[in-house]
mmCIF file of C-alpha atoms in Angstrom:
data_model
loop_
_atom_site.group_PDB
_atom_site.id
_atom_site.type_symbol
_atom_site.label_atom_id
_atom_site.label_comp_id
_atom_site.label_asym_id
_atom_site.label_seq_id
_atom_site.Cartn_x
_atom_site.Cartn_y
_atom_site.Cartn_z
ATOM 1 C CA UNK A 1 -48.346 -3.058 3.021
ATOM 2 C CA UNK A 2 -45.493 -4.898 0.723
ATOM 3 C CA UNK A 3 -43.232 -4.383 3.529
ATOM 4 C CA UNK A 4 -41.421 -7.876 4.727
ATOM 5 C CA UNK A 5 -42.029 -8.968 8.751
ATOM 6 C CA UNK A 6 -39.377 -11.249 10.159
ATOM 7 C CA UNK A 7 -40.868 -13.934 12.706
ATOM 8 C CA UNK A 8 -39.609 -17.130 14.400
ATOM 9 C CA UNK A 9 -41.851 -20.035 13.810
ATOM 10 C CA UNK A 10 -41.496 -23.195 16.559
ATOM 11 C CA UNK A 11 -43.164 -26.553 15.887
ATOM 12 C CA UNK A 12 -43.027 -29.466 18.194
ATOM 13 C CA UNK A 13 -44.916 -33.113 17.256
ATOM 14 C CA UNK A 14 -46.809 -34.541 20.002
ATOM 15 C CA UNK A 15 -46.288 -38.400 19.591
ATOM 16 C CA UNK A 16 -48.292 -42.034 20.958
ATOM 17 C CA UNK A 17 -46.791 -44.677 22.609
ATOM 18 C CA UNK A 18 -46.812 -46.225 19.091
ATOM 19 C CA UNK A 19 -44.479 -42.625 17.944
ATOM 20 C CA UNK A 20 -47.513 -41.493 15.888
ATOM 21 C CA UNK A 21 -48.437 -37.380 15.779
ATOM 22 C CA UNK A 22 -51.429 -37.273 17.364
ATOM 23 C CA UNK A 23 -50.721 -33.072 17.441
ATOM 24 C CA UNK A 24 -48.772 -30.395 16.628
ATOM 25 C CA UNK A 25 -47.691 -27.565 18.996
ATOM 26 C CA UNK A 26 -46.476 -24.520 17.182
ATOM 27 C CA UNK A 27 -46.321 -20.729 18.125
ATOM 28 C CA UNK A 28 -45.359 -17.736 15.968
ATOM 29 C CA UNK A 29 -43.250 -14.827 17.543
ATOM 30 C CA UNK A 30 -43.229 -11.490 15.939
ATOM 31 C CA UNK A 31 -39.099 -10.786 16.094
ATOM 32 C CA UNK A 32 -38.660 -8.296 13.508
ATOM 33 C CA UNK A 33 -38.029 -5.347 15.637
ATOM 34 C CA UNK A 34 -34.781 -7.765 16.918
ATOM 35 C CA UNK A 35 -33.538 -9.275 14.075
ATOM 36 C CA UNK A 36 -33.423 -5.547 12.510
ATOM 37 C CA UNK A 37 -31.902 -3.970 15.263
ATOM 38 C CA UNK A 38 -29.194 -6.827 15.213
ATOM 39 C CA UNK A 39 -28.787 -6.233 11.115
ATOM 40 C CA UNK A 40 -28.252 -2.250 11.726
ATOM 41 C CA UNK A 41 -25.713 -3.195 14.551
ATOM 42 C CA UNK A 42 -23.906 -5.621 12.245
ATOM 43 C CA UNK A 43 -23.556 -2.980 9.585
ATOM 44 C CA UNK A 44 -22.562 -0.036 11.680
ATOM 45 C CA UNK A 45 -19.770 -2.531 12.954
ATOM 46 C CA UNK A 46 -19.205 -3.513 9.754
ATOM 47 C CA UNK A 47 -19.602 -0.887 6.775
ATOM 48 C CA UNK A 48 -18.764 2.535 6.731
ATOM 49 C CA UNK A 49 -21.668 4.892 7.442
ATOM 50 C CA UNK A 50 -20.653 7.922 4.041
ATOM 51 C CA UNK A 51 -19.430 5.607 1.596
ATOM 52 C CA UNK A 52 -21.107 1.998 1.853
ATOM 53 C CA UNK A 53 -17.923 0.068 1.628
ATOM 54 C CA UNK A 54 -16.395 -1.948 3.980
ATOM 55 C CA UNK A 55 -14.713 -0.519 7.397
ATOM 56 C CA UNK A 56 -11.412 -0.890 8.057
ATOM 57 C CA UNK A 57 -11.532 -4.219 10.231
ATOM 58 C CA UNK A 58 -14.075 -6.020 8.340
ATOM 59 C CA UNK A 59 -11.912 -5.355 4.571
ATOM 60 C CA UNK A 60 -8.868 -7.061 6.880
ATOM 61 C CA UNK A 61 -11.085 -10.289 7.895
ATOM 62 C CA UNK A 62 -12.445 -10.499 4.145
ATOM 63 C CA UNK A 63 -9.536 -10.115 2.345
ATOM 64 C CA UNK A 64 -8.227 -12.384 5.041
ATOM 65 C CA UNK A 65 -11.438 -14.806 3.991
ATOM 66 C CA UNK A 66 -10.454 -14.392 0.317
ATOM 67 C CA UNK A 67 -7.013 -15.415 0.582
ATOM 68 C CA UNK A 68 -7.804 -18.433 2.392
ATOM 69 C CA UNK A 69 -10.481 -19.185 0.318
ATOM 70 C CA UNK A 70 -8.895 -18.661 -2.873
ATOM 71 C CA UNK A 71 -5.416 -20.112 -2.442
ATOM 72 C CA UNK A 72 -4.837 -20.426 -6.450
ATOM 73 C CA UNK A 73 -6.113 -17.051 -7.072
ATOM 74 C CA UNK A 74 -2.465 -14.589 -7.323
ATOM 75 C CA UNK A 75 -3.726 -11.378 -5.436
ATOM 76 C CA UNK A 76 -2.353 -7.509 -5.445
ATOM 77 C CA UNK A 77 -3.464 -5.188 -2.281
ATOM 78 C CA UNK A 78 -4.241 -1.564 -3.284
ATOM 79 C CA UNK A 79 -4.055 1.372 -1.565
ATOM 80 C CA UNK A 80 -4.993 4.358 -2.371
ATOM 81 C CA UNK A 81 -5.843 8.419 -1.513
ATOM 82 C CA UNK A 82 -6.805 11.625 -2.928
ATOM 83 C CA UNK A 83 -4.051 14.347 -3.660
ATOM 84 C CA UNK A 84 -4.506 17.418 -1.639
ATOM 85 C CA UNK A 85 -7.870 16.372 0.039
ATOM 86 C CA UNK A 86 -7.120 19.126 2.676
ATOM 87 C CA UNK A 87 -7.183 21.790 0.181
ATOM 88 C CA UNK A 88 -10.381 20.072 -1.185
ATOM 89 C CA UNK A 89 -12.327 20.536 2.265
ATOM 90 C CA UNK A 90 -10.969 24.070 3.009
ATOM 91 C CA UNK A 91 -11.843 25.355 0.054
ATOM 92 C CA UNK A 92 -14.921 23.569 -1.538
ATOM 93 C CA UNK A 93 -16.126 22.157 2.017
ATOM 94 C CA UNK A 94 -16.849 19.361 3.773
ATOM 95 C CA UNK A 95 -20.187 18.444 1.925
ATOM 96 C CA UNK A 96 -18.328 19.046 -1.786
ATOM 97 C CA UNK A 97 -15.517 16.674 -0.112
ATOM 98 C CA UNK A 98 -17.821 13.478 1.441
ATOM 99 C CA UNK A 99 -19.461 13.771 -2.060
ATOM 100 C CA UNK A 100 -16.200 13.138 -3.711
ATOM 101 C CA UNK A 101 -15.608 10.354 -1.575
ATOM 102 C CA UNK A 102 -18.771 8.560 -2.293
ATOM 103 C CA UNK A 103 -18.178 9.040 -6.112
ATOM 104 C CA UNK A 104 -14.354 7.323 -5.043
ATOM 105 C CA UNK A 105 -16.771 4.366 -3.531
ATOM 106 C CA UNK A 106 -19.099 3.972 -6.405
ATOM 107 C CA UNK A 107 -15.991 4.315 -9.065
ATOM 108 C CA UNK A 108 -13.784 1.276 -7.080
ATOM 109 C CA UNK A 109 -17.215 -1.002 -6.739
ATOM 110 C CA UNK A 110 -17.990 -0.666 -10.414
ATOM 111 C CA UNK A 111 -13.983 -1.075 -11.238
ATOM 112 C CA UNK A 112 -13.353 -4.704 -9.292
ATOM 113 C CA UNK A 113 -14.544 -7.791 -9.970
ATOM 114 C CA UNK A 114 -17.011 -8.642 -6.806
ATOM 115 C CA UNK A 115 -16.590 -12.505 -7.328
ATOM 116 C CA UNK A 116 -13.017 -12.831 -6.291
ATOM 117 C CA UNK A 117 -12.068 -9.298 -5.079
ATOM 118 C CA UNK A 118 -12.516 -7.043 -1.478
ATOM 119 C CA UNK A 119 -12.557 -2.688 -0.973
ATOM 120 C CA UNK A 120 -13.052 -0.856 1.978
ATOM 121 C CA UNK A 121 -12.449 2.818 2.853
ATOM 122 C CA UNK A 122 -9.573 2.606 5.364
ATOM 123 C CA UNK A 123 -10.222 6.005 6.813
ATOM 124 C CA UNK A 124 -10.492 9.923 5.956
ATOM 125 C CA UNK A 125 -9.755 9.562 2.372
ATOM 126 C CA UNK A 126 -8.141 6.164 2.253
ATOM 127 C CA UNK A 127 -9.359 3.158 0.260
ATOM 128 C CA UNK A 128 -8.172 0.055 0.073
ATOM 129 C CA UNK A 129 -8.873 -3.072 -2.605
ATOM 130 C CA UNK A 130 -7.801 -6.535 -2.557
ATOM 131 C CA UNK A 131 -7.518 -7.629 -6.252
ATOM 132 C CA UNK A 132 -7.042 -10.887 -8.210
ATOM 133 C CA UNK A 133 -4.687 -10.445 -11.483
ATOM 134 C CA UNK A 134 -3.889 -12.852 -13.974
ATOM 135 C CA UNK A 135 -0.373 -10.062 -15.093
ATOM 136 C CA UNK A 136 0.657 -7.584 -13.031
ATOM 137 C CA UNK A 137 -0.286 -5.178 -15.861
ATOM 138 C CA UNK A 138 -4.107 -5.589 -14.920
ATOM 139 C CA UNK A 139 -3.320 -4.302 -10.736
ATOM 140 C CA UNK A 140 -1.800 -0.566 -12.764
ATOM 141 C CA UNK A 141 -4.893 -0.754 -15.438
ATOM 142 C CA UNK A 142 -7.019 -0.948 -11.909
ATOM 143 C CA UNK A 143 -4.965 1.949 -10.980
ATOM 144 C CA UNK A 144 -4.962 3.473 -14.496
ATOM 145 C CA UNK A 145 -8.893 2.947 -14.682
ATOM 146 C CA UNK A 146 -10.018 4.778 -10.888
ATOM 147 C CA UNK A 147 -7.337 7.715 -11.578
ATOM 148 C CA UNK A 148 -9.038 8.598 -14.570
ATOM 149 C CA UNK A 149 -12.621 7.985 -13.847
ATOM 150 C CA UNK A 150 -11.790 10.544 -10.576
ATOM 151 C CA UNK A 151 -10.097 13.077 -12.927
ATOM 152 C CA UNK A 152 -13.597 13.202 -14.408
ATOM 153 C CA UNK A 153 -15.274 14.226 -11.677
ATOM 154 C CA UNK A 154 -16.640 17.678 -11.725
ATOM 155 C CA UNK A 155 -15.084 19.897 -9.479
ATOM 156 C CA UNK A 156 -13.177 23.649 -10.099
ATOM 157 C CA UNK A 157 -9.913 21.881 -9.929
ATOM 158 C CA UNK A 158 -9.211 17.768 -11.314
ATOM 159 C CA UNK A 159 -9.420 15.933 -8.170
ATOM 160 C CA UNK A 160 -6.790 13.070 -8.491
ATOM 161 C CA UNK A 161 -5.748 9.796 -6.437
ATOM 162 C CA UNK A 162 -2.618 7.927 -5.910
ATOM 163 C CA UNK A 163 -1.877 4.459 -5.368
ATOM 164 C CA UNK A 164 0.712 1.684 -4.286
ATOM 165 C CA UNK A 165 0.699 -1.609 -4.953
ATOM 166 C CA UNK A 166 1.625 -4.922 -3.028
ATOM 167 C CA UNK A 167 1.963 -7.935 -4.848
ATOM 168 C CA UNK A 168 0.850 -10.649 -2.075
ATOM 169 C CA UNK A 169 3.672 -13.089 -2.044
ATOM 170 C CA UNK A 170 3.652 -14.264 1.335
ATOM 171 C CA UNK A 171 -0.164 -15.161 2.474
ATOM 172 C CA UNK A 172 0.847 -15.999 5.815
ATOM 173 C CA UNK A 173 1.842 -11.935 6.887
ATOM 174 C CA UNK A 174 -1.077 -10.031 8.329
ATOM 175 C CA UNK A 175 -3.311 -8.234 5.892
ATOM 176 C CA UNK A 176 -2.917 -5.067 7.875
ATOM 177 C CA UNK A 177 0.810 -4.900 6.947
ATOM 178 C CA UNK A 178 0.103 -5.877 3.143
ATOM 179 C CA UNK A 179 -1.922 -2.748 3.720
ATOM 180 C CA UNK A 180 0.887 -0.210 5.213
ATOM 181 C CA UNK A 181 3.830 -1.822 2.582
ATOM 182 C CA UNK A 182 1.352 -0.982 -0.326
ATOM 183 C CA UNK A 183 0.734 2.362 1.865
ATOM 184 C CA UNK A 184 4.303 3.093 1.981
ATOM 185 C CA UNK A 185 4.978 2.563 -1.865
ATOM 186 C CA UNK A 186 1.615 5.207 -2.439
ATOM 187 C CA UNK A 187 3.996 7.544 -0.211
ATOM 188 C CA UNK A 188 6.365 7.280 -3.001
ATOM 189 C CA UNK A 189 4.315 9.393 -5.370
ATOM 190 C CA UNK A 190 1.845 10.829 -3.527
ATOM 191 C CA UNK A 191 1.166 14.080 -5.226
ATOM 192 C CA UNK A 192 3.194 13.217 -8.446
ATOM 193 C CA UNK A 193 1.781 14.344 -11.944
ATOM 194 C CA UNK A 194 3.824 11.894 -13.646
ATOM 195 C CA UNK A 195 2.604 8.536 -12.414
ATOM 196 C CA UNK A 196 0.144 7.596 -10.044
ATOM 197 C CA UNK A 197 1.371 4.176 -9.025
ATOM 198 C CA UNK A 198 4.061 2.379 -7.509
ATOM 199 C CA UNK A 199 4.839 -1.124 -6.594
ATOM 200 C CA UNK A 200 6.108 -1.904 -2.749
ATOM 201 C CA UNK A 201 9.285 -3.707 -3.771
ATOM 202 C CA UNK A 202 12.576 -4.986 -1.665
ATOM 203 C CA UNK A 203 14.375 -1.452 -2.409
ATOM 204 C CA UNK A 204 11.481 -0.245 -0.754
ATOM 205 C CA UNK A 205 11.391 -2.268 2.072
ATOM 206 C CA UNK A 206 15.386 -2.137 2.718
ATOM 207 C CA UNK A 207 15.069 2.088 2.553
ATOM 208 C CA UNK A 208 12.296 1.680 5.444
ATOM 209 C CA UNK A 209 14.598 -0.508 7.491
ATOM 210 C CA UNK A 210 17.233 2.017 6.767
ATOM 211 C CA UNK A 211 14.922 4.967 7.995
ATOM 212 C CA UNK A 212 13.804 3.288 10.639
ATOM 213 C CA UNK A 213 17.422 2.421 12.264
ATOM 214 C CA UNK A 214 18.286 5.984 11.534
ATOM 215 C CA UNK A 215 15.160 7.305 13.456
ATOM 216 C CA UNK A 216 15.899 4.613 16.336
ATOM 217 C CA UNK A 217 19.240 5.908 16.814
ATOM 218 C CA UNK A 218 19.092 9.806 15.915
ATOM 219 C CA UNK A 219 18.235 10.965 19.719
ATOM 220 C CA UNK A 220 21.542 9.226 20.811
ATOM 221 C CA UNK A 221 23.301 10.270 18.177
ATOM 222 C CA UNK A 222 22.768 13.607 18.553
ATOM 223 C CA UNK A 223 23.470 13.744 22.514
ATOM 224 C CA UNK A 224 26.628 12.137 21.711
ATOM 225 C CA UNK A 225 27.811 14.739 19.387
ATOM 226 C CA UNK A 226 28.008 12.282 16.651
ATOM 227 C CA UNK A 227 26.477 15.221 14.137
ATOM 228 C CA UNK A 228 29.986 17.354 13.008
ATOM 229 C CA UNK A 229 29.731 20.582 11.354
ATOM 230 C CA UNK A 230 32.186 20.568 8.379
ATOM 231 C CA UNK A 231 32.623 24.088 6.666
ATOM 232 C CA UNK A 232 33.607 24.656 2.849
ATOM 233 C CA UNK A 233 34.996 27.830 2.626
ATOM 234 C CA UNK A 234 33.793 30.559 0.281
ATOM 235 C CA UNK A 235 36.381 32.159 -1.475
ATOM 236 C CA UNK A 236 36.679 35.662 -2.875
ATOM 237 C CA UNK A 237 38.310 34.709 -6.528
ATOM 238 C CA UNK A 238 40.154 38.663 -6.956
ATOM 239 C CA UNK A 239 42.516 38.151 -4.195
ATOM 240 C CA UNK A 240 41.632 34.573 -2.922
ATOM 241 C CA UNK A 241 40.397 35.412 0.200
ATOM 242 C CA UNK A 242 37.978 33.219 2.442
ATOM 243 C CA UNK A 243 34.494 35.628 2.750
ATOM 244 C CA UNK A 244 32.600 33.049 3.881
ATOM 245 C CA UNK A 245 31.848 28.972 4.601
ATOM 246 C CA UNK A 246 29.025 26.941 3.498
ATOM 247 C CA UNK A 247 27.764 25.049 6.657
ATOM 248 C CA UNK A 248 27.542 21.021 5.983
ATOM 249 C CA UNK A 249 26.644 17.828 8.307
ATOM 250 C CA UNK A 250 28.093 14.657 8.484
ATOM 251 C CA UNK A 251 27.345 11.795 10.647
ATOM 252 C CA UNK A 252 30.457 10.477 12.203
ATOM 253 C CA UNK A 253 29.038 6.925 12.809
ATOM 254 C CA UNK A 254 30.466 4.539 15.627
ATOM 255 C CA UNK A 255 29.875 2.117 13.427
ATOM 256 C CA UNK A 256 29.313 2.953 10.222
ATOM 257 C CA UNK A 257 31.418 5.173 9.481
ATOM 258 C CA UNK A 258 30.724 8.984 7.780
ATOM 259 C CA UNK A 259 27.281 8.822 6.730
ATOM 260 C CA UNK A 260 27.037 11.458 3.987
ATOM 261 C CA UNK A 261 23.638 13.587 4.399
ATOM 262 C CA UNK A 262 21.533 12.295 1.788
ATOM 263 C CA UNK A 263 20.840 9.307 3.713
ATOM 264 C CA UNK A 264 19.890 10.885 6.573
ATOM 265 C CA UNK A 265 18.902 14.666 6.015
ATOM 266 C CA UNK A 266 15.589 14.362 3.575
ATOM 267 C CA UNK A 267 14.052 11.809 6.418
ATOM 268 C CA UNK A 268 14.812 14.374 9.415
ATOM 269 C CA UNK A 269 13.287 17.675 7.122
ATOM 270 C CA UNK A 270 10.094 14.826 7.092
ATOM 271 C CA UNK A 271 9.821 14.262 10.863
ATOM 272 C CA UNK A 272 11.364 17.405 11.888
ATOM 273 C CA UNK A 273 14.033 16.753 13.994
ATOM 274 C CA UNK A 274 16.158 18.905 11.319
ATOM 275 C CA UNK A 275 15.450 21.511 13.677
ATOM 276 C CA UNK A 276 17.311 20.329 16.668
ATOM 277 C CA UNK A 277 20.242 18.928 14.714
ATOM 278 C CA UNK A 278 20.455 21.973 13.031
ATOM 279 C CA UNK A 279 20.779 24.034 16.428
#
C-alpha cells in the first residue's frame, strides 16, 4: 500500500568438497514491528517530543561529536530564552505558549547552518545552538537574526528572546559548562530592551567566582557578627539637630577587610538571604 516493511534477510551457501554452491539456504523475517519500536525509543531518548530538536543530553554528545570532528572549525555556544515566558503562559496559555516554542524551533533550524552546526531545546523555554563563525560578528547576527524573526511572531504583546554567547576556546571543558558560562552571560541581560546579547568573558567569570566565595562564606559570616550596622545621621539643617539615621551595612572581613555593599548586597536581594542579614 506504498508503505515501506523492514525485514532481515539471512543467506547461507551450501558448499562440495570441491567448495562449489551446490544450494542456497535463505529465510526472510518480517522485523518491522522491532526495528520501529527501537527507532521511536531512540527518538524519545533522543529528541524532544513539542519542538523536534534535540534533548538536552543528545545536543551535549553532538556538539561534543562536532568539536571533535571539526577541530579547524572556530565554534561559539548559544544560549538562549524567551523574556517573560511566565507571563506568556498565564495569560495567553499553555497551548498559545508550546506554539511559540515550536515557532522558536523552526526559526533556529532555518537560522544555522546544518552542515557544521548543533540546537537543542535545553528545557522549558531554553535553547541552545552550537555555531561555527568565521568573525565573531556572525555568532550576534545569529543572535540579531532569531530576536527579530521572534519579535515577528503574532501574539498581543512582541514576544522576545535573549542570548549569551561563549566563544569555545578551550575544547577540552565539558560542553555542559560551555552551556551554563554562555547561560550566565544571557543572565546579564535577560529582560533588557537595549541589547539582547552578551558575550561570557573573564570579567564575567571572575564576578561568578566572586559571588560564589561570597555565598560560600555568608552563613558564617553572619553567625559571627561580621555584618556591622553603621548609621549616618540625619540632620535637621534649622538648628542642626540629629532627627534621624540612615541604616547602612558593611562587611567587616577577617580577611579582606571592609567590603563596601555593592559587592555583596545586589547578590543577597537575588538569593534572598537579604532578609536575615537585614534582621
Amino acid at each position: 500500500k506504498g508503505a515501506y516493511l523492514w525485514f532481515k534477510i539471512c543467506v547461507t551457501a551450501v558448499r562440495d568438497e570441491n567448495d562449489e554452491i551446490v544450494r542456497m539456504v535463505g529465510t526472510i523475517n518480517n522485523v518491522d514491528e522491532v526495528v520501529k519500536s527501537e527507532e521511536a525509543l531512540r527518538y524519545r531518548a533522543e529528541f524532544d517530543p513539542l519542538t523536534g530538536l534535540y534533548n538536552r543530553q543528545a545536543f551535549l554528545n553532538y556538539a561534543a561529536y562536532l568539536l571533535e570532528k571539526n577541530p579547524n572549525v572556530r565554534y561559539g555556544v548559544v544560549v538562549l530564552d524567551v523574556n517573560r515566558f511566565k507571563f506568556i503562559n498565564d495569560v495567553y496559555g499553555y497551548e498559545e505558549g508550546n506554539a511559540l516554542l515550536r515557532y522558536i524551533a523552526a526559526v533556529i533550524r532555518t537560522s544555522v547552518r546544518k552542515e557544521t552546526d548543533g540546537y537543542c531545546r535545553m528545557y522549558g523555554d531554553e535553547f541552545a545552538i552550537l555555531a561555527a563563525y568565521e568573525d565573531k560578528d556572525d555568532l550576534t547576527a545569529l543572535c540579531g537574526v532569531i530576536a527579530k524573526r521572534v519579535a515577528e511572531y503574532a501574539l498581543g504583546y512582541q514576544a522576545a528572546v535573549s542570548s549569551g554567547i561563549y566563544v569555545v576556546e578551550d575544547r577540552s571543558a565539558p560542553v555542559s559548562a560551555m552551556c551554563d558560562w554562555a547561560a550566565l552571560a544571557q543572565k546579564t541581560v535577560k529582560g533588557s530592551t537595549l541589547q539582547n546579547w552578551a558575550f561570557y568573558d573573564k570579567a564575567l567569570r571572575l564576578r561568578q567566582l566572586e559571588e560564589q566565595e561570597i555565598v560560600s562564606q555568608m552563613e558564617k559570616a553572619l553567625a559571627a557578627g561580621q555584618f556591622q550596622l553603621y548609621l549616618q545621621p540625619k540632620h535637621h539643617m534649622p538648628d542642626g539637630k540629629i532627627v534621624g539615621a540612615e541604616a547602612l551595612v558593611r562587611w567587616l572581613h577577617p580577611e579582606k577587610g571592609i567590603i563596601l555593599p555593592g559587592r555583596f548586597v545586589p547578590l543577597f536581594e537575588r538569593n534572598g538571604f537579604i532578609i536575615k542579614m537585614d534582621e
